[in-house]
Coordinates of C-alpha atoms and ligand atoms in Angstrom, one line a residue:
M1 CA 52.5 -41.9 -62.4
K2 CA 49.9 -39.8 -60.6
V3 CA 49.7 -36.3 -62.0
L4 CA 47.7 -33.5 -60.4
L5 CA 46.9 -30.5 -62.6
V6 CA 45.8 -27.4 -60.7
N7 CA 44.1 -24.5 -62.3
P8 CA 44.8 -21.5 -60.0
P9 CA 42.0 -19.4 -58.6
R10 CA 41.4 -15.9 -60.0
S11 CA 43.3 -13.0 -58.6
P12 CA 41.1 -11.2 -56.1
C13 CA 42.3 -7.8 -57.2
N14 CA 39.9 -5.5 -59.0
E15 CA 40.5 -1.8 -58.3
I16 CA 38.0 -0.7 -60.9
W17 CA 35.3 -2.4 -58.9
D18 CA 36.7 -1.2 -55.6
F19 CA 36.5 2.4 -56.6
A20 CA 33.5 2.4 -59.0
P21 CA 30.5 4.5 -58.0
P22 CA 27.7 2.4 -56.6
L23 CA 25.6 2.9 -59.8
A24 CA 28.3 1.4 -62.0
R25 CA 29.5 -1.4 -59.7
P26 CA 27.0 -4.1 -60.8
F27 CA 28.3 -3.7 -64.4
V28 CA 32.0 -4.0 -63.7
H29 CA 33.3 -7.4 -64.7
R30 CA 34.4 -9.4 -61.7
K31 CA 35.1 -12.7 -63.3
L32 CA 35.5 -14.4 -66.6
V33 CA 34.6 -18.1 -66.7
G34 CA 35.7 -21.0 -68.9
P35 CA 37.7 -24.2 -69.0
P36 CA 41.5 -24.2 -68.6
L37 CA 42.2 -25.2 -72.2
G38 CA 46.0 -25.4 -71.7
L39 CA 45.7 -27.9 -68.8
L40 CA 43.0 -29.9 -70.6
T41 CA 45.4 -30.2 -73.5
L42 CA 48.2 -31.4 -71.2
A43 CA 45.7 -33.9 -69.7
C44 CA 45.0 -35.4 -73.1
A45 CA 48.7 -35.9 -73.8
L46 CA 49.3 -37.5 -70.4
R47 CA 46.2 -39.6 -69.9
P48 CA 46.9 -42.6 -72.0
H49 CA 50.0 -43.3 -69.9
H50 CA 49.3 -41.8 -66.5
D51 CA 46.6 -41.3 -63.8
V52 CA 45.7 -37.6 -64.3
R53 CA 43.4 -35.4 -62.1
L54 CA 42.4 -31.8 -62.4
L55 CA 41.7 -29.5 -59.5
E56 CA 39.9 -26.6 -61.3
L57 CA 40.0 -24.0 -58.6
K58 CA 38.1 -21.3 -60.5
G59 CA 35.3 -23.7 -61.4
E60 CA 35.2 -25.2 -57.9
M61 CA 35.0 -21.8 -56.2
D62 CA 32.2 -20.8 -58.6
L63 CA 30.3 -24.1 -58.0
E64 CA 30.6 -23.9 -54.2
P65 CA 31.4 -20.3 -53.3
Q66 CA 30.7 -21.0 -49.6
G67 CA 32.9 -24.1 -49.5
P68 CA 36.5 -24.3 -48.3
E69 CA 39.0 -21.7 -49.6
P70 CA 41.2 -22.7 -52.5
M71 CA 44.2 -23.8 -50.5
A72 CA 42.1 -26.0 -48.3
R73 CA 40.7 -27.7 -51.4
L74 CA 44.2 -28.3 -52.6
R75 CA 45.3 -29.7 -49.3
S76 CA 42.4 -32.3 -49.5
A77 CA 43.3 -33.2 -53.1
L78 CA 47.0 -33.7 -52.2
D79 CA 46.1 -35.9 -49.2
E80 CA 43.6 -37.9 -51.1
F81 CA 45.4 -38.4 -54.4
A82 CA 49.0 -38.3 -53.2
P83 CA 50.4 -37.2 -56.6
D84 CA 53.9 -37.8 -57.9
V85 CA 53.8 -34.7 -60.0
V86 CA 51.9 -31.4 -59.4
A87 CA 51.6 -29.1 -62.5
T88 CA 50.0 -25.7 -62.6
T89 CA 49.7 -22.8 -65.1
A90 CA 50.0 -19.0 -64.7
I91 CA 49.1 -15.8 -66.4
A92 CA 50.6 -12.7 -64.8
S93 CA 47.8 -12.0 -62.2
E94 CA 47.7 -15.7 -61.2
T95 CA 51.5 -15.9 -60.5
P96 CA 51.2 -15.4 -56.7
A97 CA 48.4 -18.0 -56.4
C98 CA 50.4 -20.4 -58.6
L99 CA 53.4 -20.1 -56.2
D100 CA 51.1 -20.7 -53.2
I101 CA 49.9 -23.9 -54.9
L102 CA 53.4 -25.2 -55.5
R103 CA 54.6 -24.2 -52.0
L104 CA 51.7 -26.0 -50.4
A105 CA 52.3 -29.1 -52.6
K106 CA 56.0 -29.2 -51.6
S107 CA 55.3 -28.7 -47.9
R108 CA 52.5 -31.3 -47.9
C109 CA 54.3 -33.9 -50.1
P110 CA 58.1 -33.2 -50.0
E111 CA 58.7 -35.9 -52.6
V112 CA 56.4 -34.5 -55.2
V113 CA 57.9 -33.0 -58.4
T114 CA 56.4 -29.5 -59.1
V115 CA 56.2 -27.9 -62.5
V116 CA 54.7 -24.7 -63.9
G117 CA 54.1 -23.6 -67.4
G118 CA 51.8 -21.2 -69.4
L119 CA 52.1 -17.6 -70.4
Q120 CA 53.8 -16.0 -67.4
P121 CA 56.6 -18.6 -67.2
T122 CA 57.0 -18.2 -70.9
L123 CA 57.4 -14.5 -70.7
R124 CA 59.3 -14.2 -67.4
S125 CA 60.5 -17.4 -65.9
S126 CA 62.4 -15.6 -63.1
D127 CA 59.1 -15.1 -61.3
F128 CA 59.2 -18.8 -60.6
D129 CA 62.7 -19.0 -59.2
D130 CA 61.4 -20.3 -55.9
S131 CA 62.5 -23.3 -53.9
S132 CA 59.0 -24.8 -54.3
V133 CA 59.4 -25.0 -58.1
D134 CA 61.3 -27.9 -59.5
A135 CA 60.8 -27.2 -63.2
V136 CA 59.5 -24.5 -65.5
V137 CA 58.3 -25.2 -69.1
K138 CA 58.1 -22.4 -71.6
G139 CA 55.7 -22.4 -74.5
H140 CA 53.4 -25.2 -75.7
G141 CA 54.8 -27.7 -73.4
A142 CA 52.8 -31.0 -73.7
P143 CA 55.7 -33.0 -75.2
V144 CA 58.2 -31.6 -72.6
L145 CA 55.8 -32.4 -69.8
L146 CA 55.4 -36.0 -71.1
D147 CA 59.2 -36.4 -71.1
L148 CA 59.4 -34.9 -67.6
V149 CA 56.8 -37.3 -66.2
R150 CA 58.5 -40.2 -67.9
A151 CA 61.8 -39.2 -66.3
V152 CA 60.2 -39.0 -62.9
E153 CA 58.8 -42.5 -63.5
A154 CA 62.1 -43.9 -64.5
G155 CA 63.8 -42.2 -61.5
A156 CA 66.0 -40.2 -63.9
P157 CA 67.1 -36.6 -62.9
L158 CA 65.1 -33.7 -64.3
S159 CA 68.3 -32.5 -65.8
S160 CA 68.0 -35.4 -68.3
V161 CA 64.9 -33.8 -69.9
E162 CA 65.5 -31.5 -72.8
G163 CA 64.2 -28.0 -73.1
L164 CA 63.3 -27.4 -69.4
L165 CA 64.4 -25.0 -66.7
T166 CA 65.1 -26.9 -63.5
R167 CA 66.4 -26.0 -60.1
T168 CA 70.0 -26.7 -60.1
E169 CA 72.4 -25.5 -57.3
G170 CA 69.6 -23.2 -56.0
A171 CA 68.7 -21.5 -59.2
L172 CA 66.6 -22.2 -62.4
R173 CA 68.9 -23.3 -65.2
W174 CA 68.3 -24.6 -68.7
T175 CA 68.8 -28.3 -69.3
R176 CA 70.0 -29.3 -72.8
P177 CA 68.3 -27.2 -75.5
S178 CA 65.4 -29.0 -77.2
T179 CA 65.8 -30.0 -80.8
R180 CA 62.1 -30.5 -81.0
V181 CA 59.9 -27.9 -82.9
V182 CA 56.4 -28.1 -81.3
D183 CA 53.4 -27.2 -83.5
A184 CA 50.6 -27.2 -80.9
A185 CA 48.0 -26.2 -83.4
D186 CA 48.6 -29.0 -85.9
R187 CA 51.2 -31.8 -85.7
D188 CA 51.3 -31.7 -81.9
F189 CA 47.7 -30.9 -81.3
F190 CA 45.9 -32.8 -78.5
V191 CA 42.1 -32.6 -78.2
P192 CA 41.5 -31.0 -74.8
D193 CA 40.2 -33.6 -72.4
R194 CA 36.9 -31.9 -71.3
S195 CA 35.8 -34.9 -69.2
L196 CA 38.0 -33.5 -66.4
V197 CA 35.7 -30.5 -66.1
D198 CA 32.4 -32.4 -66.1
R199 CA 31.9 -31.5 -62.4
V200 CA 32.2 -27.8 -62.8
K201 CA 31.1 -27.3 -66.4
S202 CA 27.7 -25.8 -65.3
T203 CA 29.7 -22.8 -64.0
Y204 CA 30.9 -22.0 -67.6
T205 CA 28.1 -19.8 -68.7
V206 CA 27.8 -16.7 -70.9
G207 CA 25.1 -14.7 -69.2
P208 CA 22.1 -17.1 -69.0
Y209 CA 23.6 -19.3 -71.8
G210 CA 25.7 -22.4 -71.5
P211 CA 27.5 -24.5 -70.7
A212 CA 30.2 -22.9 -72.8
T213 CA 33.5 -24.2 -73.8
Y214 CA 36.6 -23.0 -75.6
V215 CA 38.3 -24.2 -78.8
F216 CA 41.1 -22.5 -80.6
S217 CA 41.5 -22.1 -84.4
S218 CA 44.8 -20.4 -84.2
L219 CA 47.7 -19.9 -81.8
G220 CA 49.7 -16.7 -81.7
C221 CA 49.2 -13.3 -83.4
H222 CA 51.0 -11.3 -86.1
H223 CA 50.0 -7.9 -84.7
R224 CA 52.2 -6.0 -82.3
C225 CA 49.8 -4.2 -80.0
S226 CA 51.9 -2.8 -77.1
F227 CA 49.7 -4.0 -74.3
C228 CA 49.3 -7.6 -75.5
S229 CA 51.4 -10.5 -74.3
I230 CA 50.6 -13.0 -77.1
W231 CA 53.1 -11.8 -79.7
P232 CA 56.0 -11.5 -77.4
A233 CA 55.3 -15.1 -76.2
C234 CA 55.0 -16.5 -79.7
D235 CA 57.5 -14.3 -81.5
G236 CA 54.8 -12.9 -83.7
Q237 CA 54.2 -16.3 -85.3
V238 CA 50.7 -17.7 -86.0
S239 CA 49.8 -21.3 -86.5
L240 CA 46.4 -22.5 -87.7
R241 CA 44.4 -25.6 -86.8
R242 CA 43.5 -27.9 -89.6
I243 CA 39.9 -27.2 -90.6
D244 CA 38.9 -30.9 -90.5
S245 CA 40.5 -31.4 -87.1
L246 CA 38.6 -28.4 -85.7
V247 CA 35.3 -29.3 -87.2
E248 CA 35.7 -32.8 -85.8
E249 CA 36.4 -31.4 -82.3
L250 CA 33.3 -29.2 -82.6
A251 CA 31.2 -32.1 -83.6
G252 CA 32.2 -33.9 -80.4
L253 CA 31.0 -31.1 -78.1
D254 CA 27.5 -32.4 -77.5
D255 CA 27.4 -31.0 -74.0
Y256 CA 28.2 -27.5 -75.0
P257 CA 25.7 -25.3 -77.0
V258 CA 28.0 -22.3 -76.7
V259 CA 31.6 -22.3 -78.0
R260 CA 34.0 -19.4 -77.6
F261 CA 37.1 -19.3 -79.9
A262 CA 40.0 -18.7 -77.5
D263 CA 42.1 -17.1 -80.2
A264 CA 44.1 -14.0 -79.7
N265 CA 42.4 -12.9 -83.0
S266 CA 40.1 -15.3 -84.7
A267 CA 40.9 -13.9 -88.1
P268 CA 44.7 -13.9 -88.5
D269 CA 43.9 -15.1 -92.1
P270 CA 40.4 -14.0 -93.3
E271 CA 40.6 -16.5 -96.2
Y272 CA 41.1 -19.4 -93.8
L273 CA 38.3 -18.2 -91.5
G274 CA 35.9 -18.0 -94.4
R275 CA 36.7 -21.6 -95.3
L276 CA 36.3 -22.6 -91.7
A277 CA 32.9 -20.9 -91.5
D278 CA 31.7 -22.7 -94.6
A279 CA 33.0 -26.1 -93.3
I280 CA 31.2 -25.6 -90.0
A281 CA 27.9 -24.6 -91.8
S282 CA 28.0 -27.6 -94.1
S283 CA 29.1 -30.0 -91.3
G284 CA 25.7 -29.8 -89.6
V285 CA 27.4 -28.6 -86.3
R286 CA 25.0 -26.2 -84.7
K287 CA 26.4 -24.0 -81.9
D288 CA 26.3 -20.4 -80.8
F289 CA 29.8 -19.1 -81.4
I290 CA 31.8 -16.3 -79.8
M291 CA 34.9 -14.9 -81.4
D292 CA 37.5 -12.2 -80.9
L293 CA 37.5 -10.2 -84.1
R294 CA 39.2 -6.9 -85.0
A295 CA 37.2 -3.9 -86.1
D296 CA 39.3 -3.5 -89.2
T297 CA 38.7 -7.2 -90.2
A298 CA 34.9 -6.6 -90.1
S299 CA 35.1 -3.3 -91.9
A300 CA 37.3 -4.7 -94.7
H301 CA 35.6 -8.1 -95.0
P302 CA 31.8 -7.7 -94.5
R303 CA 31.1 -10.8 -96.6
L304 CA 33.3 -12.9 -94.2
I305 CA 31.1 -11.7 -91.3
E306 CA 28.0 -12.8 -93.2
R307 CA 29.5 -16.3 -93.7
L308 CA 30.4 -16.4 -90.0
A309 CA 26.8 -15.4 -89.0
R310 CA 25.5 -18.2 -91.2
C311 CA 27.7 -20.8 -89.3
G312 CA 26.4 -19.6 -85.9
L313 CA 28.5 -16.6 -84.8
K314 CA 26.4 -14.8 -82.3
V315 CA 28.8 -12.6 -80.2
V316 CA 31.9 -10.8 -81.2
I317 CA 34.4 -9.4 -78.7
C318 CA 36.2 -6.5 -80.3
G319 CA 39.1 -4.7 -78.8
F320 CA 38.3 -1.1 -79.8
E321 CA 41.0 0.1 -77.5
S322 CA 40.4 3.8 -78.3
F323 CA 38.2 6.2 -80.3
R324 CA 41.3 8.3 -81.1
N325 CA 43.8 7.6 -83.9
D326 CA 46.7 9.0 -82.0
E327 CA 46.1 6.6 -79.1
L328 CA 45.7 3.7 -81.4
K329 CA 49.0 4.6 -82.9
R330 CA 50.6 4.8 -79.4
Y331 CA 49.3 1.3 -78.7
R332 CA 50.7 0.1 -82.1
K333 CA 47.2 -1.0 -83.0
S334 CA 47.3 -1.0 -86.7
A335 CA 43.8 0.2 -87.2
Q336 CA 41.9 3.4 -87.6
A337 CA 39.2 4.6 -85.2
S338 CA 36.8 5.0 -88.1
A339 CA 36.9 1.2 -88.6
I340 CA 35.1 0.8 -85.3
E341 CA 31.9 2.4 -86.4
A342 CA 31.9 0.6 -89.8
A343 CA 32.6 -2.7 -88.0
V344 CA 29.7 -2.3 -85.5
G345 CA 27.4 -1.6 -88.5
V346 CA 28.6 -4.8 -90.3
F347 CA 28.1 -7.0 -87.1
H348 CA 24.7 -5.6 -86.4
E349 CA 23.5 -6.1 -90.0
C350 CA 24.4 -9.7 -89.5
G351 CA 22.5 -10.0 -86.2
I352 CA 25.8 -10.3 -84.2
L353 CA 26.1 -8.8 -80.7
V354 CA 29.2 -6.7 -80.0
R355 CA 31.1 -6.4 -76.8
G356 CA 33.6 -3.6 -77.3
N357 CA 36.6 -3.0 -75.1
Y358 CA 38.3 0.3 -74.5
V359 CA 41.7 0.7 -72.9
V360 CA 42.1 3.7 -70.5
P361 CA 45.7 5.0 -70.3
P362 CA 46.9 6.3 -66.9
D363 CA 47.5 9.8 -68.2
Y364 CA 43.7 10.4 -68.9
L365 CA 42.4 13.7 -67.5
A366 CA 38.8 14.7 -66.8
D367 CA 38.4 16.0 -70.3
D368 CA 39.6 12.7 -71.8
F369 CA 37.1 10.7 -69.6
E370 CA 34.3 13.0 -70.7
A371 CA 35.3 12.6 -74.4
L372 CA 35.4 8.8 -74.1
A373 CA 32.1 8.8 -72.2
A374 CA 30.5 10.9 -74.9
H375 CA 31.8 8.7 -77.7
A376 CA 30.7 5.5 -75.9
S377 CA 27.3 6.8 -75.1
A378 CA 26.6 7.6 -78.7
F379 CA 27.8 4.1 -79.8
P380 CA 25.4 1.3 -80.4
V381 CA 27.4 -1.6 -78.9
N382 CA 25.5 -4.2 -76.9
L383 CA 28.1 -4.1 -74.1
A384 CA 31.2 -2.1 -73.5
G385 CA 34.1 -2.7 -71.1
Y386 CA 36.8 -0.3 -70.0
T387 CA 40.1 -1.7 -68.7
I388 CA 43.3 0.0 -67.7
L389 CA 46.5 0.1 -69.8
T390 CA 48.8 -2.3 -68.1
P391 CA 52.4 -3.2 -69.0
M392 CA 52.4 -7.0 -68.8
P393 CA 55.6 -8.3 -67.1
G394 CA 58.0 -9.9 -69.6
T395 CA 56.8 -7.8 -72.5
P396 CA 58.8 -5.1 -74.3
F397 CA 56.1 -2.6 -73.2
H398 CA 56.8 -3.4 -69.6
D399 CA 60.5 -2.6 -70.1
E400 CA 59.6 0.7 -71.8
L401 CA 57.3 1.8 -69.0
E402 CA 59.3 0.4 -66.1
S403 CA 60.2 3.8 -64.6
R404 CA 56.5 4.7 -64.4
I405 CA 55.4 1.5 -62.6
V406 CA 54.2 2.2 -59.1
D407 CA 52.9 -1.3 -58.1
K408 CA 54.8 -4.5 -58.7
D409 CA 52.3 -6.9 -57.1
L410 CA 51.7 -9.3 -59.9
A411 CA 48.2 -10.1 -58.7
K412 CA 47.3 -6.6 -60.0
Y413 CA 48.4 -7.2 -63.6
N414 CA 45.0 -8.1 -64.9
F415 CA 43.9 -4.9 -66.6
F416 CA 41.5 -4.1 -63.7
C417 CA 44.1 -2.4 -61.5
C418 CA 46.3 0.6 -62.0
V419 CA 50.0 -0.2 -61.7
L420 CA 51.3 2.9 -63.5
E421 CA 51.5 6.4 -62.1
T422 CA 48.4 8.4 -63.0
V423 CA 48.1 12.1 -63.7
L424 CA 44.8 12.5 -61.9
P425 CA 44.8 11.5 -58.3
R426 CA 44.8 7.7 -58.3
E427 CA 41.4 7.3 -56.6
E428 CA 39.7 9.8 -58.9
F429 CA 41.3 8.0 -61.9
L430 CA 40.0 4.6 -60.7
A431 CA 36.5 6.0 -59.8
R432 CA 36.3 7.6 -63.3
V433 CA 37.2 4.3 -65.0
G434 CA 34.6 2.5 -62.9
G435 CA 32.0 5.2 -63.8
L436 CA 32.4 4.4 -67.5
W437 CA 31.0 0.9 -66.9
A438 CA 27.6 2.4 -66.2
I439 CA 27.4 3.9 -69.7
R440 CA 26.2 0.8 -71.6
R441 CA 24.8 -2.3 -70.2
G442 CA 23.7 -5.4 -72.0
D443 CA 22.2 -8.7 -70.8
F444 CA 25.3 -10.8 -71.4
A445 CA 28.8 -10.8 -70.1
V446 CA 31.7 -12.4 -72.0
Ligands
B12_1 C1 40.7 -18.6 -72.4 C2 41.2 -17.4 -71.8 C3 40.9 -17.1 -70.5 C4 40.0 -18.1 -69.6 C5 41.0 -19.0 -68.9 C6 40.4 -20.3 -68.4 C7 41.3 -20.8 -67.2 N1 42.6 -20.9 -67.4 O1 40.8 -20.9 -66.2 C8 39.3 -17.1 -68.7 C9 38.0 -16.6 -69.4 C10 38.9 -17.6 -67.3 C11 40.3 -16.0 -68.7 C12 40.3 -15.0 -67.7 C13 41.2 -13.9 -67.7 N2 42.1 -13.7 -68.6 CO1 42.4 -14.7 -70.2 N3 42.6 -15.5 -71.9 C14 42.2 -16.5 -72.4 C15 42.7 -16.7 -73.9 C16 41.6 -16.0 -74.8 C17 43.0 -18.0 -74.4 C18 44.0 -18.9 -73.5 C19 44.0 -20.3 -74.1 O2 43.1 -21.1 -73.8 N4 44.9 -20.6 -75.0 C20 45.0 -21.9 -75.6 C21 45.8 -22.9 -74.8 C22 45.9 -24.2 -75.5 O3 47.1 -22.3 -74.6 P1 47.7 -22.0 -73.2 O4 46.7 -21.7 -72.2 O5 48.8 -21.0 -73.4 O6 48.4 -23.4 -72.8 C23 49.5 -24.0 -73.5 C24 50.9 -23.5 -73.2 O7 50.9 -22.2 -72.6 C25 51.4 -24.5 -72.2 N5 51.0 -24.5 -70.8 C26 50.1 -23.9 -70.2 N6 50.1 -24.2 -68.9 C27 51.0 -25.1 -68.7 C28 51.4 -25.8 -67.6 C29 52.5 -26.7 -67.7 C30 52.9 -27.5 -66.5 C31 53.1 -27.0 -68.9 C32 54.2 -28.0 -69.1 C33 52.7 -26.3 -70.1 C34 51.7 -25.4 -69.9 O8 50.9 -25.7 -72.8 C35 49.5 -25.5 -73.2 C36 49.1 -26.4 -74.3 O9 49.8 -26.2 -75.5 C37 44.0 -15.8 -73.8 C38 44.4 -15.1 -75.1 C39 45.0 -16.1 -76.0 N7 44.6 -16.2 -77.2 O10 45.9 -16.8 -75.6 C40 43.6 -14.7 -72.7 C41 44.7 -14.2 -71.8 C42 45.5 -15.4 -71.3 N8 43.9 -13.7 -70.6 C43 44.4 -12.7 -70.1 C44 43.8 -12.0 -69.0 C45 44.4 -10.7 -68.7 C46 42.7 -12.5 -68.3 C47 42.0 -11.9 -67.1 C48 43.0 -11.4 -66.1 C49 41.2 -10.7 -67.7 C50 40.4 -9.9 -66.8 N9 40.9 -8.7 -66.6 O11 39.4 -10.4 -66.2 C51 41.1 -13.0 -66.6 C52 41.6 -13.6 -65.3 C53 40.7 -14.3 -64.5 C54 39.4 -13.5 -64.1 N10 39.5 -12.3 -63.6 O12 38.4 -14.0 -64.4 C55 45.6 -12.2 -70.9 C56 46.8 -12.6 -70.0 C57 47.9 -11.5 -70.1 C58 49.0 -11.8 -69.1 N11 50.2 -11.5 -69.5 O13 48.7 -12.1 -67.9 C59 45.5 -13.0 -72.2 C60 46.8 -13.3 -72.9 C61 44.7 -12.0 -73.2 C62 45.5 -10.9 -73.7 N12 45.7 -10.9 -75.0 O14 46.0 -10.1 -73.0 N13 41.1 -16.0 -69.8

């Protein structure tokens, strides 16, 4: 079977940049780059049996920004490859682009079977109840996708595939519940097939460094931060990679001097992470690593950070979220603001750069912006980012805040737009968030 995997383009919406004062604009993030690890995982599962191609629309647009627009590139790929199955992935802000992809695939090749998976279908499958979508897969879906493609090959109906939502009588309905328990971090782990991004890997850079790739050491998160989508998607469960499997994967990444851990939190189990750091250090694998670590992990486990520095940890992305304890409590972030300062000290003592991120809630007034700016100016992080509190569709937080939502355009659910009602005039609120980006500037962007 010919399977075309399509990585959707980025959402074009960035209201922080749109309203930022000219001085701050150059520092507002406009894009994050990196390989689509989920699709590369699916490719590994499919490839021994099927002819698989990847159209990496983020990478292609970065490689040739002046080239054809994303849908024209998809049209060419569909005409040239004539796939039997088109599969794509979506986070909230990429949902509209994902639907455009599947609509074009259906209109161009009416016989093609279309399927979507990833975080947004997992959290709110109803967003994909569209005549262009034949099937929706929730969760870590490599085994289900394999079954689906096998069924298509055998000419069997999609309704014969377990654990899938399919279009039946005009609506998405579950097929038989799956009896399979998927452990995508361990038993059902597939090594992402990075050969499919060879063409665009030069676009995966971190500032001047790269090419960079992703690996994950864990899936899921135990914490319950209100704004995060990971715990609702994984029911608060965490599964860890086997250390030998991860070290082996790292040892195979000859083309990538920079590796970012794509974990929700790279230290769900500090003891495990310490063993992983030691295993990497003694394996002879030499990389510059980037991890997402919590401030309270660093303040409580300074020796762990030293071990990570010894194995190559160079940059940490740290969700500070707020400098005020009452706001941290509101976000259900189980950490104290004082941990931030302690953590930054620990990271810097180990020579690790810190990119801290603050969340700005829509009820901020001028005084709050000034207090945050004063705090951030006095703080020695290498780079700070400021995003807007956003209730991600399909999460309990979205249901809680539903009555305050003023914008339902999913392309705007990317933490860079304001979808909730503000207390300040909206344009002033956005301009003030944009202004914060001028406070600190470093020479790298992650
Ligand atoms: C790596 C990453 C990225 C990469 C994605 C590369 C790409 N796809 O092109 C980059 C850096 C580009 C990125 C960008 C952004 N990201 Co991001 N990112 C992540 C991160 C850290 C890891 C994702 C990952 O690789 N997981 C591991 C893989 C193996 O799992 P997976 O992708 O879920 O895939 C599995 C299943 O979902 C399923 N599956 C997935 N797709 C499909 C398709 C089919 C057909 C099937 C059957 C199954 C299936 O099977 C896969 C294999 O098991 C997550 C946080 C996290 N830890 O998950 C945030 C996260 C996904 N990102 C997020 C956000 C908000 C963004 C940005 C919008 C941020 C911003 N404001 O700039 C941007 C968007 C683009 C931009 N503006 O540049 C949010 C999404 C929230 C939401 N509800 O939408 C997350 C959850 C972070 C968070 N905690 O809030 N991101």
